[in-house]
PDB file of C-alpha atoms in Angstrom:
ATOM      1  CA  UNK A   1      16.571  -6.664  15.447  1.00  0.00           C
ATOM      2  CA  UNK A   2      20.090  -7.791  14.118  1.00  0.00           C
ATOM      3  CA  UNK A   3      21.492  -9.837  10.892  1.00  0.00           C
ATOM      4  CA  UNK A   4      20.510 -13.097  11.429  1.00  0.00           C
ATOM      5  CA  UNK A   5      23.352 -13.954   8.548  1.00  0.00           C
ATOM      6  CA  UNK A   6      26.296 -12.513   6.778  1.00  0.00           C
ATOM      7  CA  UNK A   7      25.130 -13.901   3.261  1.00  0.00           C
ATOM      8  CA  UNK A   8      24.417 -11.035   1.297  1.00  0.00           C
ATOM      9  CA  UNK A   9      20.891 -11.583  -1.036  1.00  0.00           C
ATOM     10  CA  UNK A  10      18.177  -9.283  -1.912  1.00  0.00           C
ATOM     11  CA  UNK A  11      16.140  -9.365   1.158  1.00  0.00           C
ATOM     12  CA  UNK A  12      13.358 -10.438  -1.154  1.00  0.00           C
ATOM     13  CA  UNK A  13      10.030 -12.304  -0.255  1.00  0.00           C
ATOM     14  CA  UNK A  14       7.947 -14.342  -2.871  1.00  0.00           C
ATOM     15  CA  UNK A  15       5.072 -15.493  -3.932  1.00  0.00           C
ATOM     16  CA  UNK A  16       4.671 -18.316  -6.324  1.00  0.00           C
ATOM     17  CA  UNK A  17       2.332 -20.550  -8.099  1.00  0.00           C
ATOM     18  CA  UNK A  18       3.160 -24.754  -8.883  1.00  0.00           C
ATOM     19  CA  UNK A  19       1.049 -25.627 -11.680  1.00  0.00           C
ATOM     20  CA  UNK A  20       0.449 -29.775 -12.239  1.00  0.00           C
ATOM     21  CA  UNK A  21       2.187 -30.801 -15.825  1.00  0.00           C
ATOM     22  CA  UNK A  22      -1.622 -31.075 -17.022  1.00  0.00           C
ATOM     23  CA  UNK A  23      -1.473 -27.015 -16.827  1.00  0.00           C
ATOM     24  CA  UNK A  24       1.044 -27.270 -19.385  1.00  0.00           C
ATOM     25  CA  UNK A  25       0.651 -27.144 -23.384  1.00  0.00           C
ATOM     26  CA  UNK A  26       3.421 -29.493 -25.355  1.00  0.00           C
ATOM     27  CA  UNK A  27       5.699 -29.410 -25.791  1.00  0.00           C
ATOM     28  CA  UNK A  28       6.599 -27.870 -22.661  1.00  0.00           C
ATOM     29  CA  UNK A  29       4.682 -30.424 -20.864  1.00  0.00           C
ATOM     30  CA  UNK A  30       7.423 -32.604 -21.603  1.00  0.00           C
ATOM     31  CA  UNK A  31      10.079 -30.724 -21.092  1.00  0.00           C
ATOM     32  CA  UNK A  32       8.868 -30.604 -17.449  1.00  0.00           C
ATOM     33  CA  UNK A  33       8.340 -33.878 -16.856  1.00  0.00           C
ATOM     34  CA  UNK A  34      11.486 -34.498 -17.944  1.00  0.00           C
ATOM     35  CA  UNK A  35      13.049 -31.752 -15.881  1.00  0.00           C
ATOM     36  CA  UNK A  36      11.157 -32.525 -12.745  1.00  0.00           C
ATOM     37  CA  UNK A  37      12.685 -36.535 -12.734  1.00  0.00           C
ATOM     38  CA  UNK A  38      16.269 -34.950 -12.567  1.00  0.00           C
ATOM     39  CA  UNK A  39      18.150 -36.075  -9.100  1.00  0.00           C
ATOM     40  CA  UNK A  40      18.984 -32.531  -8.396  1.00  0.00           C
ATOM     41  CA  UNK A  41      17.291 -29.503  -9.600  1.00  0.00           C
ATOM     42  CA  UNK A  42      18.549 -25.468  -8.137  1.00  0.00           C
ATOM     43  CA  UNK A  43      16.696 -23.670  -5.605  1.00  0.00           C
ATOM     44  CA  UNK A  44      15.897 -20.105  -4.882  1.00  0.00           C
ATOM     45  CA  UNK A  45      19.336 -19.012  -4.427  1.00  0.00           C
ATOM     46  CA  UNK A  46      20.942 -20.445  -6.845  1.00  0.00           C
ATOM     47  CA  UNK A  47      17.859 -18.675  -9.583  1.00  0.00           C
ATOM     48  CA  UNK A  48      19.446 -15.390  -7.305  1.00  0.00           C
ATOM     49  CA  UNK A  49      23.001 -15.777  -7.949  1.00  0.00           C
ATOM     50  CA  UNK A  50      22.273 -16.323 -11.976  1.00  0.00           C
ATOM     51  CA  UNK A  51      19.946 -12.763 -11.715  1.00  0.00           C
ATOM     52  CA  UNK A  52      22.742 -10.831  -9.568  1.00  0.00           C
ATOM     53  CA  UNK A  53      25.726 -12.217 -12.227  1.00  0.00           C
ATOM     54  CA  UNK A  54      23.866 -10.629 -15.511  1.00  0.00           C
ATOM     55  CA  UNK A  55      23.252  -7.138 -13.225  1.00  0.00           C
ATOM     56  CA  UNK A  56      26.909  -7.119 -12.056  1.00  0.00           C
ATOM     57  CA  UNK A  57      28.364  -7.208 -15.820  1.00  0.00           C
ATOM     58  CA  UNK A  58      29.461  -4.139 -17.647  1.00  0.00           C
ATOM     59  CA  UNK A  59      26.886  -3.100 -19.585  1.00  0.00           C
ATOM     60  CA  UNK A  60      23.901  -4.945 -16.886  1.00  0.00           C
ATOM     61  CA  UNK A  61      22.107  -7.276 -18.254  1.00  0.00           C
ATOM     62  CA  UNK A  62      18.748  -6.458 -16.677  1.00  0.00           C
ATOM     63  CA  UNK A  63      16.706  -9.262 -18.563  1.00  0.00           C
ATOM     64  CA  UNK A  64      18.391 -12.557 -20.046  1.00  0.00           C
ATOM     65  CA  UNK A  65      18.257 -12.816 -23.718  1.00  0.00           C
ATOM     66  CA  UNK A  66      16.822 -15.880 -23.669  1.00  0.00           C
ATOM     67  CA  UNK A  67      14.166 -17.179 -21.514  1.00  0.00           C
ATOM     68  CA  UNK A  68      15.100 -19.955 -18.093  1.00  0.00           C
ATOM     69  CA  UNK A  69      14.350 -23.379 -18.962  1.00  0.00           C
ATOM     70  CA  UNK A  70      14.458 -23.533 -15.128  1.00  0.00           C
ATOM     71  CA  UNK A  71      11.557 -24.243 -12.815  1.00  0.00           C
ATOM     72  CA  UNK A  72      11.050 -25.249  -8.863  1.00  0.00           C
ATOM     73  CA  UNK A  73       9.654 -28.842  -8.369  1.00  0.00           C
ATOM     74  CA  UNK A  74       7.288 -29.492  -5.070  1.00  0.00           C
ATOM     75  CA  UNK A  75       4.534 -31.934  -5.023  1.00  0.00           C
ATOM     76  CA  UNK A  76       0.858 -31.758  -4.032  1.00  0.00           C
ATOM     77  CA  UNK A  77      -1.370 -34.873  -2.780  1.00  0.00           C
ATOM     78  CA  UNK A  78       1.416 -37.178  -4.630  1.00  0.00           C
ATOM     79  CA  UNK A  79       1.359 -35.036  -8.017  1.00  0.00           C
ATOM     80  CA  UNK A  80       4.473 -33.174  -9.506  1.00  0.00           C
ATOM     81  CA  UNK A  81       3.636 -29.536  -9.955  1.00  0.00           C
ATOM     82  CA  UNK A  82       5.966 -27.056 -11.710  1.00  0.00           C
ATOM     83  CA  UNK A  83       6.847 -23.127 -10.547  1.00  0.00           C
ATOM     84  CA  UNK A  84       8.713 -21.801 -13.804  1.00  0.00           C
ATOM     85  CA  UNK A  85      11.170 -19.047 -13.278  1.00  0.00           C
ATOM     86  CA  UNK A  86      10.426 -17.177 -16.063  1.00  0.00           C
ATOM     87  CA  UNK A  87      13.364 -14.793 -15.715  1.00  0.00           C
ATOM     88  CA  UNK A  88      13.232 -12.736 -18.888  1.00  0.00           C
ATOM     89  CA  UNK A  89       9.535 -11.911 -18.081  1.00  0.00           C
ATOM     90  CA  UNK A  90      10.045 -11.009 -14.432  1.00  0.00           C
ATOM     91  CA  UNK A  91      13.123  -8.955 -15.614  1.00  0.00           C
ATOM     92  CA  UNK A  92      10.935  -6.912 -17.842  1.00  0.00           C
ATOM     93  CA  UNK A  93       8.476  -6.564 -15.429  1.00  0.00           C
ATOM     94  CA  UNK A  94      10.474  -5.558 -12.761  1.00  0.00           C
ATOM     95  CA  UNK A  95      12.090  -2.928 -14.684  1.00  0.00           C
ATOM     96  CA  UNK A  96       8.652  -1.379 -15.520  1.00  0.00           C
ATOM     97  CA  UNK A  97       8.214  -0.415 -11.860  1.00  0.00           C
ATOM     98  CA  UNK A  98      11.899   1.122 -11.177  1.00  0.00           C
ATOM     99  CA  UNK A  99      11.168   4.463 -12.723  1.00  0.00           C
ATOM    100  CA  UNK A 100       9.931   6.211  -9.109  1.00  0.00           C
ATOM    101  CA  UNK A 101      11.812   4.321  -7.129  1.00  0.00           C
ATOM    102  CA  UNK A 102      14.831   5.769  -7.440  1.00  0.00           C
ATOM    103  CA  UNK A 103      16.192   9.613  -8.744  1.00  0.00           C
ATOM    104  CA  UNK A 104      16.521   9.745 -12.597  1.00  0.00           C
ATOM    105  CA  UNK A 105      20.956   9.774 -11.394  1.00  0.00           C
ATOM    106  CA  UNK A 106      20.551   7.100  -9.505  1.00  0.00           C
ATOM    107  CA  UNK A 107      18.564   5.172 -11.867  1.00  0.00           C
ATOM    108  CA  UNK A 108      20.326   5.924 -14.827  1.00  0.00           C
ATOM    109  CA  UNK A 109      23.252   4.938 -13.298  1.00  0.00           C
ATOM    110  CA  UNK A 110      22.061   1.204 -12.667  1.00  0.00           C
ATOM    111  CA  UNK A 111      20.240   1.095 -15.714  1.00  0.00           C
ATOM    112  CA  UNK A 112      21.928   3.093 -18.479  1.00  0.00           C
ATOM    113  CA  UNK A 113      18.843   5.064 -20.416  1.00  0.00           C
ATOM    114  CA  UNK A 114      19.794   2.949 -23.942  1.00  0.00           C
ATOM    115  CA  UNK A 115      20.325  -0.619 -22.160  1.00  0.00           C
ATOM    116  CA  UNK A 116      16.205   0.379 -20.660  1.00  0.00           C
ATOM    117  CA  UNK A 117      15.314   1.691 -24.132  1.00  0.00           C
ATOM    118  CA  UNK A 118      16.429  -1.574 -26.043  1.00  0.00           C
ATOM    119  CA  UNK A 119      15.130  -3.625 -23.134  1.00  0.00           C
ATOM    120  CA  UNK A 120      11.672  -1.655 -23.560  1.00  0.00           C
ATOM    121  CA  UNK A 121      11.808  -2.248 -27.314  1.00  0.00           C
ATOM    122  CA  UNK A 122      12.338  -5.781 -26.720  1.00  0.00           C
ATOM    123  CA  UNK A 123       9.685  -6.535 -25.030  1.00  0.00           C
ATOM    124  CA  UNK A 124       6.778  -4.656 -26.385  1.00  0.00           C
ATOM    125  CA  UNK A 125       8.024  -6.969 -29.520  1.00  0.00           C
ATOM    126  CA  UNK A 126       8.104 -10.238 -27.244  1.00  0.00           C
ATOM    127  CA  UNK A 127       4.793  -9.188 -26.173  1.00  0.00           C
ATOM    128  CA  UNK A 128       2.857  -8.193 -29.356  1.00  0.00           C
ATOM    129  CA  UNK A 129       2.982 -12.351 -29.590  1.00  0.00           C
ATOM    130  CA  UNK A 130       2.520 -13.319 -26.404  1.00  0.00           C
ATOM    131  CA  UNK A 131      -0.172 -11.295 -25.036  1.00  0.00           C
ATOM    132  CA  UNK A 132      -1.438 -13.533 -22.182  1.00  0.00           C
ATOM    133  CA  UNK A 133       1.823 -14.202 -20.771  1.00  0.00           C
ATOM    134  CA  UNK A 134       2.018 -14.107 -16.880  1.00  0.00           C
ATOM    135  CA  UNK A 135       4.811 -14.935 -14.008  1.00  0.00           C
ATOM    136  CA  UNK A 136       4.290 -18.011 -12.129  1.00  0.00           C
ATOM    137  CA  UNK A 137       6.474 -15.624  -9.309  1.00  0.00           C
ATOM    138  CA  UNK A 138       5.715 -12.167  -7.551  1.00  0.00           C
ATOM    139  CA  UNK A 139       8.725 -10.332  -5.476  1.00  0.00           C
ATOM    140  CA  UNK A 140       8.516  -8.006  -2.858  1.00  0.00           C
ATOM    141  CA  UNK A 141      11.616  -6.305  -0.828  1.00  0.00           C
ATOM    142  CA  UNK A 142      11.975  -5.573   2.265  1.00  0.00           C
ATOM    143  CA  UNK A 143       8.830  -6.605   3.123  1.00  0.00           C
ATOM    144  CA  UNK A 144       5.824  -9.501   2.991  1.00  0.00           C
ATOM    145  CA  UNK A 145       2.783  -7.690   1.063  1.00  0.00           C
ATOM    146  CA  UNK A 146       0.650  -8.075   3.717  1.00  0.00           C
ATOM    147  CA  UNK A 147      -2.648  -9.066   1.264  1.00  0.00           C
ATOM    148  CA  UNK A 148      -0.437 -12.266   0.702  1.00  0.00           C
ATOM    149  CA  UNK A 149      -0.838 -13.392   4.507  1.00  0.00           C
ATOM    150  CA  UNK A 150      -4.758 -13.495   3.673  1.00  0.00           C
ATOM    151  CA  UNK A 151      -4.449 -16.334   1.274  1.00  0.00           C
ATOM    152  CA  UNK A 152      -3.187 -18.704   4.633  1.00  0.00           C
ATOM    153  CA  UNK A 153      -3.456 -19.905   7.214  1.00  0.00           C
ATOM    154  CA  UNK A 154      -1.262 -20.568  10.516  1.00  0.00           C
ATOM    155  CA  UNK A 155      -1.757 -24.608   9.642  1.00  0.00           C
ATOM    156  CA  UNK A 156      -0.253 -23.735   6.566  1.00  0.00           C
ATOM    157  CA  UNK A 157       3.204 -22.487   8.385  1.00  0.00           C
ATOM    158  CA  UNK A 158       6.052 -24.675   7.937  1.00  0.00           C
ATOM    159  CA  UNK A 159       9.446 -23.469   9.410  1.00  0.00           C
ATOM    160  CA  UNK A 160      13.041 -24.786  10.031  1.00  0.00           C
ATOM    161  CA  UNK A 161      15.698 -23.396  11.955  1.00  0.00           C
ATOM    162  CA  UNK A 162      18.911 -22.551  10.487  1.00  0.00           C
ATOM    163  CA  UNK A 163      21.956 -24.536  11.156  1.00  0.00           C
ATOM    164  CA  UNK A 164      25.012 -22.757  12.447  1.00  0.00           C
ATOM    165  CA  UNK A 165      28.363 -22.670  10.646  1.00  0.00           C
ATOM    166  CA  UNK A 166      31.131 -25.372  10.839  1.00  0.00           C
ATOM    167  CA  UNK A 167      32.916 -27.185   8.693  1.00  0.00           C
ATOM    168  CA  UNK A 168      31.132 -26.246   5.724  1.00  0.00           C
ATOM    169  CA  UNK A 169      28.710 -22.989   5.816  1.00  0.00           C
ATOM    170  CA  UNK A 170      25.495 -23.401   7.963  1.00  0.00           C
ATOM    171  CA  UNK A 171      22.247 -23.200   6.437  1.00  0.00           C
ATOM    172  CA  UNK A 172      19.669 -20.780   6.590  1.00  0.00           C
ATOM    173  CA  UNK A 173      16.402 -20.750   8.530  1.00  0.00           C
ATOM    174  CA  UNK A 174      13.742 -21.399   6.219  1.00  0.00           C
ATOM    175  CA  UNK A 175       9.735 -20.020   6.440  1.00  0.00           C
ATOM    176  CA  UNK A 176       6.949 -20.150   4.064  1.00  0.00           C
ATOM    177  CA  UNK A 177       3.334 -21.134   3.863  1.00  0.00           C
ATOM    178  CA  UNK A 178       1.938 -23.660   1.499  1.00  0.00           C
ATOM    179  CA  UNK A 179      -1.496 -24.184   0.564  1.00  0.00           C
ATOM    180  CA  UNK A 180      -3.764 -25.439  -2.350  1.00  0.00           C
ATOM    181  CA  UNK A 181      -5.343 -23.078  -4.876  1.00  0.00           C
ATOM    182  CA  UNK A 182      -8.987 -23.645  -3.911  1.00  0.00           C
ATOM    183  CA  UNK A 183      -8.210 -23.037  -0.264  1.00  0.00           C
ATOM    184  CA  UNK A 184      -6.068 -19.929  -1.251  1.00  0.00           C
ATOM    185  CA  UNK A 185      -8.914 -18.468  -3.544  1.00  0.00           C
ATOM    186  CA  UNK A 186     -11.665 -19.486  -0.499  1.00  0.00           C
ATOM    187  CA  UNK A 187      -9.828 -17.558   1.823  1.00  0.00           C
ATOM    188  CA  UNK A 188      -9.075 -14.539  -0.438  1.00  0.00           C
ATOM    189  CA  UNK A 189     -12.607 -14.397  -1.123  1.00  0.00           C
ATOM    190  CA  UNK A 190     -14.020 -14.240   2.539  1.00  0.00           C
ATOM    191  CA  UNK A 191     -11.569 -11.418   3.093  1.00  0.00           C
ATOM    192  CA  UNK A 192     -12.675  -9.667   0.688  1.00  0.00           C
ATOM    193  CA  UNK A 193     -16.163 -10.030   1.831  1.00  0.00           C
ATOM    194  CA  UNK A 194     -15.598  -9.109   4.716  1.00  0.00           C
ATOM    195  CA  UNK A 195     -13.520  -5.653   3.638  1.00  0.00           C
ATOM    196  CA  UNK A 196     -16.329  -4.708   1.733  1.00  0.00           C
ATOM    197  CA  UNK A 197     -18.965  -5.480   4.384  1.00  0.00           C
ATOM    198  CA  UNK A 198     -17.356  -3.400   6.963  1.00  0.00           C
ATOM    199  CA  UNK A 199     -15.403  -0.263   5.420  1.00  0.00           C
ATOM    200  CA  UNK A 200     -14.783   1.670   2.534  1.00  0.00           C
ATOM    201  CA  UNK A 201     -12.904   0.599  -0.924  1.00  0.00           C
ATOM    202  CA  UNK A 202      -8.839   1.094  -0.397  1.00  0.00           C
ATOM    203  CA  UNK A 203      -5.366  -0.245  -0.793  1.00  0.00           C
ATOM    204  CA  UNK A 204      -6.297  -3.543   0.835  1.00  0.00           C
ATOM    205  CA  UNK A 205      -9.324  -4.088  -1.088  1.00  0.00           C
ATOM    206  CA  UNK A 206      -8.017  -3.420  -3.880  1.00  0.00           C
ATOM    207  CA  UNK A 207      -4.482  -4.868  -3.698  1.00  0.00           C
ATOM    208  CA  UNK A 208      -6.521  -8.007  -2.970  1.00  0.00           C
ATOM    209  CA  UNK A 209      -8.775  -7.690  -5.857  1.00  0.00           C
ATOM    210  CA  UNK A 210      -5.498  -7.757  -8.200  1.00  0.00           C
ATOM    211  CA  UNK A 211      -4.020 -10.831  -6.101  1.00  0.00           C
ATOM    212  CA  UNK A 212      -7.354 -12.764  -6.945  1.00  0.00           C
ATOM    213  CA  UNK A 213      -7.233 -11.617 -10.776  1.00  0.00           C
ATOM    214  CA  UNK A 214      -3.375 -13.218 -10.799  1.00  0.00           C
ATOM    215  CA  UNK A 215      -4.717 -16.498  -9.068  1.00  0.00           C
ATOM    216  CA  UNK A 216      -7.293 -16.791 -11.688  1.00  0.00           C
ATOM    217  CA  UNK A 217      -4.879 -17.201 -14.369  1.00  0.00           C
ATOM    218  CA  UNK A 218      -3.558 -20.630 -13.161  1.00  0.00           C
ATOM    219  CA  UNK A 219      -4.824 -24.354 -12.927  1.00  0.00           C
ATOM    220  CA  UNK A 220      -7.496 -25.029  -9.684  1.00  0.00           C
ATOM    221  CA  UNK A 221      -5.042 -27.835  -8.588  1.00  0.00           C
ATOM    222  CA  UNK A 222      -1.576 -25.487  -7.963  1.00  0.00           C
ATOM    223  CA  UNK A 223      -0.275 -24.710  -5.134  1.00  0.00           C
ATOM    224  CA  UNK A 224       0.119 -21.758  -4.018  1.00  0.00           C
ATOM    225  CA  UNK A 225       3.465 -20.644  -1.496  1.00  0.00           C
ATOM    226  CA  UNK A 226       4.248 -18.004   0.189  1.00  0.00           C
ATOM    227  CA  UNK A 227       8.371 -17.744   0.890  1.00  0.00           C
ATOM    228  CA  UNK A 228       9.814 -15.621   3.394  1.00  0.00           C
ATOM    229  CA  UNK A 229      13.149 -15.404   0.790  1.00  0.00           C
ATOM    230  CA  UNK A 230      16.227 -13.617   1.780  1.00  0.00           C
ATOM    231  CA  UNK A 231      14.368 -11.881   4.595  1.00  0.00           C
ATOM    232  CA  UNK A 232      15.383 -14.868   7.278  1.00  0.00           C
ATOM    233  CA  UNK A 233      18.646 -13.144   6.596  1.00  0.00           C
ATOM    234  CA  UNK A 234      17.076  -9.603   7.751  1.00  0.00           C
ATOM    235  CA  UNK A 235      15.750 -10.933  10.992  1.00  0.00           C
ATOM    236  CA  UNK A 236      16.914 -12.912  14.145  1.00  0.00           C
ATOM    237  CA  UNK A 237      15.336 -16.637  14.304  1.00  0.00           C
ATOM    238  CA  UNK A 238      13.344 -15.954  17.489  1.00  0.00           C
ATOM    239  CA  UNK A 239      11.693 -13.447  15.027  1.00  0.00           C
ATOM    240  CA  UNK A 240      11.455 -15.828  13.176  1.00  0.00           C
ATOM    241  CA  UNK A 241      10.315 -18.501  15.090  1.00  0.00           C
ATOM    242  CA  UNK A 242       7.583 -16.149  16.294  1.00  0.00           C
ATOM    243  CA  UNK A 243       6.258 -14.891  13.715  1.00  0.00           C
ATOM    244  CA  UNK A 244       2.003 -16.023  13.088  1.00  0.00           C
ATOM    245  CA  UNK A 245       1.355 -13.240  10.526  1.00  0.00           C
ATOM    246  CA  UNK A 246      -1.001 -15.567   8.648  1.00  0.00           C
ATOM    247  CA  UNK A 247      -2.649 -16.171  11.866  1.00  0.00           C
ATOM    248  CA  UNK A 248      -2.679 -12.383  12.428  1.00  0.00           C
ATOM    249  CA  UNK A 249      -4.332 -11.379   9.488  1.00  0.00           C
ATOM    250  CA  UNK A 250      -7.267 -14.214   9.697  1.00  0.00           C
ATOM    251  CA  UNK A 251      -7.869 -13.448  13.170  1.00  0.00           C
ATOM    252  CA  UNK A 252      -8.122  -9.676  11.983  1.00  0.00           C
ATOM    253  CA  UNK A 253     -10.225 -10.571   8.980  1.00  0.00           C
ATOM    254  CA  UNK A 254     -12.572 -12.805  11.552  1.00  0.00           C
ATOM    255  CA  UNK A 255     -13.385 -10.589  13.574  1.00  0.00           C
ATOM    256  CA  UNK A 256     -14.558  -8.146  10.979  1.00  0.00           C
ATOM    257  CA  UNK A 257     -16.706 -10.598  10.134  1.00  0.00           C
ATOM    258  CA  UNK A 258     -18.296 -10.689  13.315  1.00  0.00           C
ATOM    259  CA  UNK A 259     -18.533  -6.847  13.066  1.00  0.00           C
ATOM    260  CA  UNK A 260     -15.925  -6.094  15.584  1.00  0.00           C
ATOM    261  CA  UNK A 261     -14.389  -2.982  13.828  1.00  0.00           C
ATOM    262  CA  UNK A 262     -12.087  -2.212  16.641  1.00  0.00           C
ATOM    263  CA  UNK A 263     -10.475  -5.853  17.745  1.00  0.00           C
ATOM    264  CA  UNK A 264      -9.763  -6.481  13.969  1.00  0.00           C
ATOM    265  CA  UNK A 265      -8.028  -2.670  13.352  1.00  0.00           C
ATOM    266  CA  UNK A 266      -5.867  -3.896  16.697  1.00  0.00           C
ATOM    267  CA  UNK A 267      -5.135  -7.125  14.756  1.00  0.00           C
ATOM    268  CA  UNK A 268      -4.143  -5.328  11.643  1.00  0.00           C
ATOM    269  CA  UNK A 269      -2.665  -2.543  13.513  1.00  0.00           C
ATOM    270  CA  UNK A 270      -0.340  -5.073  14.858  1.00  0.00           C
ATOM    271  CA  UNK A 271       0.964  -6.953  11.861  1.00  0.00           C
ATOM    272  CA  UNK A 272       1.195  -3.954  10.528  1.00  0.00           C
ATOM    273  CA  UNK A 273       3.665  -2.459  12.781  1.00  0.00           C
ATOM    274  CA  UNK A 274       5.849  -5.695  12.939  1.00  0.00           C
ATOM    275  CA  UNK A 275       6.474  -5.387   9.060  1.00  0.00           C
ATOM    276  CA  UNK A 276       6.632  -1.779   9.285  1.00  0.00           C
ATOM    277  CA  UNK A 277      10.162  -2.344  11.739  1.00  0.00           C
ATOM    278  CA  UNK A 278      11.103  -4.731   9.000  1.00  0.00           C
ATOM    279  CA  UNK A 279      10.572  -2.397   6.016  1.00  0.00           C
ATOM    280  CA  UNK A 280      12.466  -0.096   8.169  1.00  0.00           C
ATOM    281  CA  UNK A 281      15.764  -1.996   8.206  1.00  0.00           C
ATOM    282  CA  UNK A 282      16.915  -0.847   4.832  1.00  0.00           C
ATOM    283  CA  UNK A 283      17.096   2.680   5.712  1.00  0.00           C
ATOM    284  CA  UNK A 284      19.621   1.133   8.704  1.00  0.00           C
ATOM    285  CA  UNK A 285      23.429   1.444   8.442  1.00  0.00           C
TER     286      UNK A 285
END
């Protein structure tokens, strides 16, 4: 597996919620209305070059001060629906789950101990008032959570081949799965059916069980994407182009619900092992 691009991102895959402008109290209801009628609004990369310029300054900035007015804009069945960045939230959240990942040097290096003390400060405050807040976006890197694929399916795949450099700088392949809230909770449910029909209570289960609990936090009528991120930059196109992990996991998740243990652990054992070689690419020089 080689670089499929020199363009140096977080190999980073989401997951995100679009919420219709009914799923929004005023006055921000307006203010994304408003926003979403704009001829041009910034995609994921651009939200990734904004993050990476607050962590490159001296002390990082690991959350903005102030919260994005940002959002992406798709549509569903004709009807505007509305992803909010929420940096400053994600920021604080993300830098809940560093401590482990890294060796206290290491870390405190990135994050100087006071800049995560005031940040930690900052939001307990922020939070003592806003006690229901949630992201509208989940992050992974290095990898797809592979509980994600079972809220898809392969007729929810859309994919476009990159463009190759010329004049100006080519574009990036592009691969994510779209699908409507109902269909994503329908689907999320069966698996989880089916899990608990067949074997014991673990990660899956329960990693699943928290993906549902998130869902049920937004409006029945989002939309619900899956986007392969800065990882198209990790992997060649043909991966790319072959890749049917959705498909993989519902064909795993079907046949446990036919009670064929062993075809659906050869299903799983199969996606699992093509994400595991991806996951293994960071440790690469």
């Amino acid at each position: 597996m080689s670089v499929a691009s020199s363009v140096l991102v977080p190999y980073a895959s989401y997951l995100r919620v679009y919420e219709p402008l009914a799923a929004f109290p005023e006055p921000e209801r307006t203010h994304w209305a408003r926003y979403a009628r704009r001829p041009r609004t910034p995609g994921a990369q651009e939200e990734l070059r904004r993050s990476l310029a607050d962590l490159l300054s001296t002390p990082p900035v690991p959350v903005p001060v102030h919260e994005s007015g940002e959002a992406f804009v798709a549509h569903l069945d004709g009807v505007v629906v509305i992803c909010p960045w929420r940096t400053r939230l994600r920021g604080w959240l993300a830098l809940q789950e560093l401590p482990g990942q890294f060796p206290d040097p290491v870390l405190d290096a990135m994050v100087p101990p006071v800049v995560r003390a005031q940040v930690t400060s900052d939001y307990e405050r922020w939070l003592s008032g806003n006690p229901d807040a949630r992201p509208w976006i989940r992050t992974a890197i290095w990898q797809v959570p592979l509980r994600w694929f079972a809220l898809f399916g392969d007729e929810d795949r859309q994919y476009e081949p990159g463009e190759p450099a010329g004049a100006e700088a080519g574009r990036a392949p592009v691969l994510r799965y779209r699908t409507t809230m109902a269909q994503a909770r329908r689907r999320l449910a069966r698996a989880l059916r089916a899990l608990r029909e067949s074997i014991d209570e673990g990660p899956m289960t329960e990693g699943l069980v928290e993906v549902g609990r998130w869902l049920e936090e937004f409006h029945p009528r989002a939309l619900v994407e899956l986007d392969f991120g800065g990882l198209v930059h990790a992997v060649t196109e043909e991966w790319l182009a072959e890749d049917r992990s959705a498909a993989q996991m519902a064909e795993g998740i079907a046949a446990l619900r036919a009670g064929d243990g062993e075809a659906a652990g050869a299903a799983y054992g199969r996606l699992a092992e093509r994400w595991r070689a991806v996951g293994d690419l960071r440790f690469a020089n």
